[in-house]
């Protein structure tokens, strides 16, 4: 996630957007081939029935559990709101790179690559920092800080117009994602 966006932007600038799509497809196929080497236990050793009815029953049981468990229902609502914001935000960095950073003498793909890579560096640092900070702060506090960092990035980009400030905002965004993504699964 750190090198990919910059490499993708470079390939778009130097070759074409089709070359990036082809390279991504090849990399996904390569990952699929590597997954073939993974040895999983045979289905007979897996627990539970593998049918659509069993999946439906587990889904209904999960919905019921989420309704009666206050913590799970609260986390579900938070996650829904977060996904709503992420859905609105999805792709806006490309538009931002095109409309705002075009005066920085960068192509849209290069500017977006810098933004995505800076965010990925922040994610890496944030996920490492959680281990250290998790000994000093509660998970809830770190999750709140992470979500606030996401919000700061989104609001900040409404006003920021220079590449160094944008990259700072994207790093903070990455830190927030690193915090939240590291904490969320353990709540």
PDB file of C-alpha atoms in Angstrom:
ATOM      1  CA  UNK A   1       0.000   0.000   0.000  1.00  0.00           C
ATOM      2  CA  UNK A   2       2.996   2.301   0.355  1.00  0.00           C
ATOM      3  CA  UNK A   3       4.672   1.626  -2.992  1.00  0.00           C
ATOM      4  CA  UNK A   4       1.655   0.636  -5.098  1.00  0.00           C
ATOM      5  CA  UNK A   5      -0.021   4.048  -5.485  1.00  0.00           C
ATOM      6  CA  UNK A   6       3.216   5.807  -6.433  1.00  0.00           C
ATOM      7  CA  UNK A   7       4.120   3.015  -8.854  1.00  0.00           C
ATOM      8  CA  UNK A   8       0.618   3.099 -10.346  1.00  0.00           C
ATOM      9  CA  UNK A   9       0.783   6.878 -10.803  1.00  0.00           C
ATOM     10  CA  UNK A  10       4.204   6.592 -12.421  1.00  0.00           C
ATOM     11  CA  UNK A  11       3.006   3.875 -14.827  1.00  0.00           C
ATOM     12  CA  UNK A  12      -0.059   5.950 -15.789  1.00  0.00           C
ATOM     13  CA  UNK A  13       2.187   8.942 -16.501  1.00  0.00           C
ATOM     14  CA  UNK A  14       4.834   6.996 -18.411  1.00  0.00           C
ATOM     15  CA  UNK A  15       2.814   4.288 -20.178  1.00  0.00           C
ATOM     16  CA  UNK A  16      -0.986   4.284 -19.834  1.00  0.00           C
ATOM     17  CA  UNK A  17      -3.836   3.597 -17.479  1.00  0.00           C
ATOM     18  CA  UNK A  18      -4.455   0.309 -19.297  1.00  0.00           C
ATOM     19  CA  UNK A  19      -0.946  -0.817 -18.314  1.00  0.00           C
ATOM     20  CA  UNK A  20      -1.824  -0.306 -14.643  1.00  0.00           C
ATOM     21  CA  UNK A  21      -5.022  -2.330 -14.978  1.00  0.00           C
ATOM     22  CA  UNK A  22      -3.161  -5.122 -16.752  1.00  0.00           C
ATOM     23  CA  UNK A  23      -0.410  -5.136 -14.113  1.00  0.00           C
ATOM     24  CA  UNK A  24      -3.012  -5.189 -11.309  1.00  0.00           C
ATOM     25  CA  UNK A  25      -4.791  -8.095 -12.974  1.00  0.00           C
ATOM     26  CA  UNK A  26      -1.528 -10.013 -13.323  1.00  0.00           C
ATOM     27  CA  UNK A  27      -0.699  -9.356  -9.654  1.00  0.00           C
ATOM     28  CA  UNK A  28      -4.147 -10.557  -8.534  1.00  0.00           C
ATOM     29  CA  UNK A  29      -3.800 -13.704 -10.636  1.00  0.00           C
ATOM     30  CA  UNK A  30      -0.321 -14.233  -9.149  1.00  0.00           C
ATOM     31  CA  UNK A  31      -1.803 -13.913  -5.657  1.00  0.00           C
ATOM     32  CA  UNK A  32      -4.493 -16.442  -6.594  1.00  0.00           C
ATOM     33  CA  UNK A  33      -1.844 -18.866  -7.841  1.00  0.00           C
ATOM     34  CA  UNK A  34       0.068 -18.452  -4.586  1.00  0.00           C
ATOM     35  CA  UNK A  35      -3.142 -19.146  -2.661  1.00  0.00           C
ATOM     36  CA  UNK A  36      -3.317 -22.519  -4.437  1.00  0.00           C
ATOM     37  CA  UNK A  37      -0.234 -23.539  -2.440  1.00  0.00           C
ATOM     38  CA  UNK A  38      -2.007 -23.014   0.890  1.00  0.00           C
ATOM     39  CA  UNK A  39      -3.088 -26.308   2.464  1.00  0.00           C
ATOM     40  CA  UNK A  40      -6.459 -26.174   4.199  1.00  0.00           C
ATOM     41  CA  UNK A  41      -8.093 -28.947   6.223  1.00  0.00           C
ATOM     42  CA  UNK A  42     -10.572 -31.084   4.296  1.00  0.00           C
ATOM     43  CA  UNK A  43     -14.216 -29.996   4.540  1.00  0.00           C
ATOM     44  CA  UNK A  44     -15.012 -33.085   6.622  1.00  0.00           C
ATOM     45  CA  UNK A  45     -12.892 -31.653   9.459  1.00  0.00           C
ATOM     46  CA  UNK A  46     -14.628 -28.264   9.436  1.00  0.00           C
ATOM     47  CA  UNK A  47     -17.354 -27.799  12.000  1.00  0.00           C
ATOM     48  CA  UNK A  48     -20.930 -27.017  11.124  1.00  0.00           C
ATOM     49  CA  UNK A  49     -23.210 -27.643   8.194  1.00  0.00           C
ATOM     50  CA  UNK A  50     -22.310 -25.976   4.900  1.00  0.00           C
ATOM     51  CA  UNK A  51     -25.679 -25.095   3.387  1.00  0.00           C
ATOM     52  CA  UNK A  52     -27.607 -21.955   2.529  1.00  0.00           C
ATOM     53  CA  UNK A  53     -30.014 -22.724   5.349  1.00  0.00           C
ATOM     54  CA  UNK A  54     -27.151 -22.953   7.869  1.00  0.00           C
ATOM     55  CA  UNK A  55     -25.723 -19.639   6.623  1.00  0.00           C
ATOM     56  CA  UNK A  56     -29.151 -17.995   6.900  1.00  0.00           C
ATOM     57  CA  UNK A  57     -29.663 -19.352  10.429  1.00  0.00           C
ATOM     58  CA  UNK A  58     -26.253 -18.064  11.529  1.00  0.00           C
ATOM     59  CA  UNK A  59     -27.047 -14.669   9.974  1.00  0.00           C
ATOM     60  CA  UNK A  60     -30.385 -14.447  11.818  1.00  0.00           C
ATOM     61  CA  UNK A  61     -28.699 -15.544  15.055  1.00  0.00           C
ATOM     62  CA  UNK A  62     -26.056 -12.822  14.571  1.00  0.00           C
ATOM     63  CA  UNK A  63     -28.731 -10.131  13.978  1.00  0.00           C
ATOM     64  CA  UNK A  64     -30.572 -11.260  17.113  1.00  0.00           C
ATOM     65  CA  UNK A  65     -27.339 -11.189  19.141  1.00  0.00           C
ATOM     66  CA  UNK A  66     -26.520  -7.696  17.847  1.00  0.00           C
ATOM     67  CA  UNK A  67     -29.982  -6.465  18.877  1.00  0.00           C
ATOM     68  CA  UNK A  68     -29.820  -7.769  22.449  1.00  0.00           C
ATOM     69  CA  UNK A  69     -26.140  -6.994  23.128  1.00  0.00           C
ATOM     70  CA  UNK A  70     -25.725  -3.239  23.696  1.00  0.00           C
ATOM     71  CA  UNK A  71     -22.009  -3.234  22.914  1.00  0.00           C
ATOM     72  CA  UNK A  72     -22.419  -5.133  19.649  1.00  0.00           C
ATOM     73  CA  UNK A  73     -25.397  -3.018  18.538  1.00  0.00           C
ATOM     74  CA  UNK A  74     -23.507   0.196  19.326  1.00  0.00           C
ATOM     75  CA  UNK A  75     -20.423  -0.987  17.428  1.00  0.00           C
ATOM     76  CA  UNK A  76     -22.661  -2.013  14.522  1.00  0.00           C
ATOM     77  CA  UNK A  77     -24.182   1.472  14.348  1.00  0.00           C
ATOM     78  CA  UNK A  78     -20.742   3.088  14.566  1.00  0.00           C
ATOM     79  CA  UNK A  79     -19.459   0.839  11.801  1.00  0.00           C
ATOM     80  CA  UNK A  80     -22.494   1.600   9.624  1.00  0.00           C
ATOM     81  CA  UNK A  81     -21.931   5.351  10.021  1.00  0.00           C
ATOM     82  CA  UNK A  82     -18.231   4.896   9.321  1.00  0.00           C
ATOM     83  CA  UNK A  83     -18.957   2.918   6.142  1.00  0.00           C
ATOM     84  CA  UNK A  84     -21.455   5.570   5.034  1.00  0.00           C
ATOM     85  CA  UNK A  85     -18.736   8.213   5.372  1.00  0.00           C
ATOM     86  CA  UNK A  86     -16.173   6.028   3.635  1.00  0.00           C
ATOM     87  CA  UNK A  87     -18.594   5.373   0.801  1.00  0.00           C
ATOM     88  CA  UNK A  88     -19.124   9.101   0.318  1.00  0.00           C
ATOM     89  CA  UNK A  89     -15.388   9.654   0.484  1.00  0.00           C
ATOM     90  CA  UNK A  90     -14.418   6.802  -1.839  1.00  0.00           C
ATOM     91  CA  UNK A  91     -12.809   8.226  -4.903  1.00  0.00           C
ATOM     92  CA  UNK A  92     -12.847  11.830  -3.714  1.00  0.00           C
ATOM     93  CA  UNK A  93      -9.077  11.816  -3.303  1.00  0.00           C
ATOM     94  CA  UNK A  94      -8.755  11.342  -7.068  1.00  0.00           C
ATOM     95  CA  UNK A  95     -11.084  14.294  -7.702  1.00  0.00           C
ATOM     96  CA  UNK A  96      -9.185  16.321  -5.101  1.00  0.00           C
ATOM     97  CA  UNK A  97      -5.869  15.488  -6.755  1.00  0.00           C
ATOM     98  CA  UNK A  98      -7.258  16.533 -10.120  1.00  0.00           C
ATOM     99  CA  UNK A  99      -9.036  19.723  -9.116  1.00  0.00           C
ATOM    100  CA  UNK A 100      -6.890  21.059  -6.282  1.00  0.00           C
ATOM    101  CA  UNK A 101      -3.376  19.740  -6.771  1.00  0.00           C
ATOM    102  CA  UNK A 102      -3.233  20.398 -10.503  1.00  0.00           C
ATOM    103  CA  UNK A 103      -1.521  23.715  -9.724  1.00  0.00           C
ATOM    104  CA  UNK A 104       1.381  21.823  -8.112  1.00  0.00           C
ATOM    105  CA  UNK A 105       2.791  20.820 -11.533  1.00  0.00           C
ATOM    106  CA  UNK A 106       1.859  17.183 -10.867  1.00  0.00           C
ATOM    107  CA  UNK A 107      -0.361  14.935 -12.894  1.00  0.00           C
ATOM    108  CA  UNK A 108      -3.510  13.698 -11.194  1.00  0.00           C
ATOM    109  CA  UNK A 109      -2.176  10.152 -11.034  1.00  0.00           C
ATOM    110  CA  UNK A 110       1.132  11.239  -9.477  1.00  0.00           C
ATOM    111  CA  UNK A 111      -0.569  13.511  -6.928  1.00  0.00           C
ATOM    112  CA  UNK A 112      -3.040  10.762  -6.024  1.00  0.00           C
ATOM    113  CA  UNK A 113      -0.173   8.260  -5.768  1.00  0.00           C
ATOM    114  CA  UNK A 114       1.648  10.535  -3.324  1.00  0.00           C
ATOM    115  CA  UNK A 115      -1.522  10.992  -1.274  1.00  0.00           C
ATOM    116  CA  UNK A 116      -2.311   7.269  -1.117  1.00  0.00           C
ATOM    117  CA  UNK A 117       1.273   6.306  -0.294  1.00  0.00           C
ATOM    118  CA  UNK A 118       1.515   8.927   2.459  1.00  0.00           C
ATOM    119  CA  UNK A 119      -1.720   7.608   3.941  1.00  0.00           C
ATOM    120  CA  UNK A 120      -0.337   4.062   3.774  1.00  0.00           C
ATOM    121  CA  UNK A 121       2.833   5.137   5.615  1.00  0.00           C
ATOM    122  CA  UNK A 122       0.593   6.662   8.286  1.00  0.00           C
ATOM    123  CA  UNK A 123      -1.376   3.411   8.489  1.00  0.00           C
ATOM    124  CA  UNK A 124       1.837   1.468   9.001  1.00  0.00           C
ATOM    125  CA  UNK A 125       3.083   3.841  11.716  1.00  0.00           C
ATOM    126  CA  UNK A 126      -0.362   3.944  13.357  1.00  0.00           C
ATOM    127  CA  UNK A 127      -0.676   0.164  13.482  1.00  0.00           C
ATOM    128  CA  UNK A 128       2.773  -0.060  15.095  1.00  0.00           C
ATOM    129  CA  UNK A 129       1.995   2.753  17.543  1.00  0.00           C
ATOM    130  CA  UNK A 130      -1.157   0.995  18.752  1.00  0.00           C
ATOM    131  CA  UNK A 131       0.953  -1.704  20.373  1.00  0.00           C
ATOM    132  CA  UNK A 132       2.839   0.897  22.390  1.00  0.00           C
ATOM    133  CA  UNK A 133      -0.150   3.152  23.067  1.00  0.00           C
ATOM    134  CA  UNK A 134      -2.412   0.202  23.878  1.00  0.00           C
ATOM    135  CA  UNK A 135      -0.468  -0.298  27.107  1.00  0.00           C
ATOM    136  CA  UNK A 136      -1.188   3.262  28.208  1.00  0.00           C
ATOM    137  CA  UNK A 137      -4.671   3.995  26.875  1.00  0.00           C
ATOM    138  CA  UNK A 138      -7.959   2.138  26.655  1.00  0.00           C
ATOM    139  CA  UNK A 139      -8.981   0.693  23.288  1.00  0.00           C
ATOM    140  CA  UNK A 140     -11.999   2.966  23.216  1.00  0.00           C
ATOM    141  CA  UNK A 141      -9.797   6.049  23.613  1.00  0.00           C
ATOM    142  CA  UNK A 142      -7.517   4.964  20.787  1.00  0.00           C
ATOM    143  CA  UNK A 143     -10.496   4.163  18.545  1.00  0.00           C
ATOM    144  CA  UNK A 144     -11.944   7.630  19.203  1.00  0.00           C
ATOM    145  CA  UNK A 145      -8.612   9.270  18.411  1.00  0.00           C
ATOM    146  CA  UNK A 146      -8.330   7.224  15.208  1.00  0.00           C
ATOM    147  CA  UNK A 147     -11.833   8.148  14.054  1.00  0.00           C
ATOM    148  CA  UNK A 148     -11.184  11.808  14.901  1.00  0.00           C
ATOM    149  CA  UNK A 149      -8.016  11.687  12.772  1.00  0.00           C
ATOM    150  CA  UNK A 150     -10.096  10.414   9.822  1.00  0.00           C
ATOM    151  CA  UNK A 151     -12.474  13.304  10.374  1.00  0.00           C
ATOM    152  CA  UNK A 152      -9.620  15.822  10.603  1.00  0.00           C
ATOM    153  CA  UNK A 153      -8.311  14.667   7.242  1.00  0.00           C
ATOM    154  CA  UNK A 154     -11.713  14.927   5.591  1.00  0.00           C
ATOM    155  CA  UNK A 155     -12.460  18.385   6.974  1.00  0.00           C
ATOM    156  CA  UNK A 156      -8.865  19.517   6.441  1.00  0.00           C
ATOM    157  CA  UNK A 157      -8.970  18.711   2.734  1.00  0.00           C
ATOM    158  CA  UNK A 158     -11.905  21.087   2.394  1.00  0.00           C
ATOM    159  CA  UNK A 159      -9.524  23.953   3.184  1.00  0.00           C
ATOM    160  CA  UNK A 160      -5.999  22.745   2.341  1.00  0.00           C
ATOM    161  CA  UNK A 161      -4.588  23.642  -1.060  1.00  0.00           C
ATOM    162  CA  UNK A 162      -0.836  22.939  -0.936  1.00  0.00           C
ATOM    163  CA  UNK A 163       0.816  19.572  -1.462  1.00  0.00           C
ATOM    164  CA  UNK A 164       2.870  19.538   1.805  1.00  0.00           C
ATOM    165  CA  UNK A 165      -0.246  20.223   3.880  1.00  0.00           C
ATOM    166  CA  UNK A 166      -2.243  17.673   1.907  1.00  0.00           C
ATOM    167  CA  UNK A 167       0.428  15.036   2.514  1.00  0.00           C
ATOM    168  CA  UNK A 168       0.436  15.922   6.224  1.00  0.00           C
ATOM    169  CA  UNK A 169      -3.347  15.493   6.305  1.00  0.00           C
ATOM    170  CA  UNK A 170      -3.075  12.151   4.504  1.00  0.00           C
ATOM    171  CA  UNK A 171      -0.429  10.961   6.998  1.00  0.00           C
ATOM    172  CA  UNK A 172      -2.746  11.884   9.891  1.00  0.00           C
ATOM    173  CA  UNK A 173      -5.536  10.075   8.040  1.00  0.00           C
ATOM    174  CA  UNK A 174      -3.309   7.015   7.772  1.00  0.00           C
ATOM    175  CA  UNK A 175      -2.468   7.154  11.478  1.00  0.00           C
ATOM    176  CA  UNK A 176      -6.181   7.216  12.247  1.00  0.00           C
ATOM    177  CA  UNK A 177      -6.850   4.279   9.942  1.00  0.00           C
ATOM    178  CA  UNK A 178      -3.944   2.390  11.529  1.00  0.00           C
ATOM    179  CA  UNK A 179      -5.354   3.004  15.003  1.00  0.00           C
ATOM    180  CA  UNK A 180      -8.949   2.139  14.125  1.00  0.00           C
ATOM    181  CA  UNK A 181      -8.175  -0.879  11.949  1.00  0.00           C
ATOM    182  CA  UNK A 182      -5.864  -2.328  14.593  1.00  0.00           C
ATOM    183  CA  UNK A 183      -8.347  -1.830  17.426  1.00  0.00           C
ATOM    184  CA  UNK A 184     -11.691  -2.515  15.748  1.00  0.00           C
ATOM    185  CA  UNK A 185     -11.356  -6.316  15.377  1.00  0.00           C
ATOM    186  CA  UNK A 186     -10.500  -6.725  19.074  1.00  0.00           C
ATOM    187  CA  UNK A 187     -13.459  -4.768  20.440  1.00  0.00           C
TER     188      UNK A 187
END
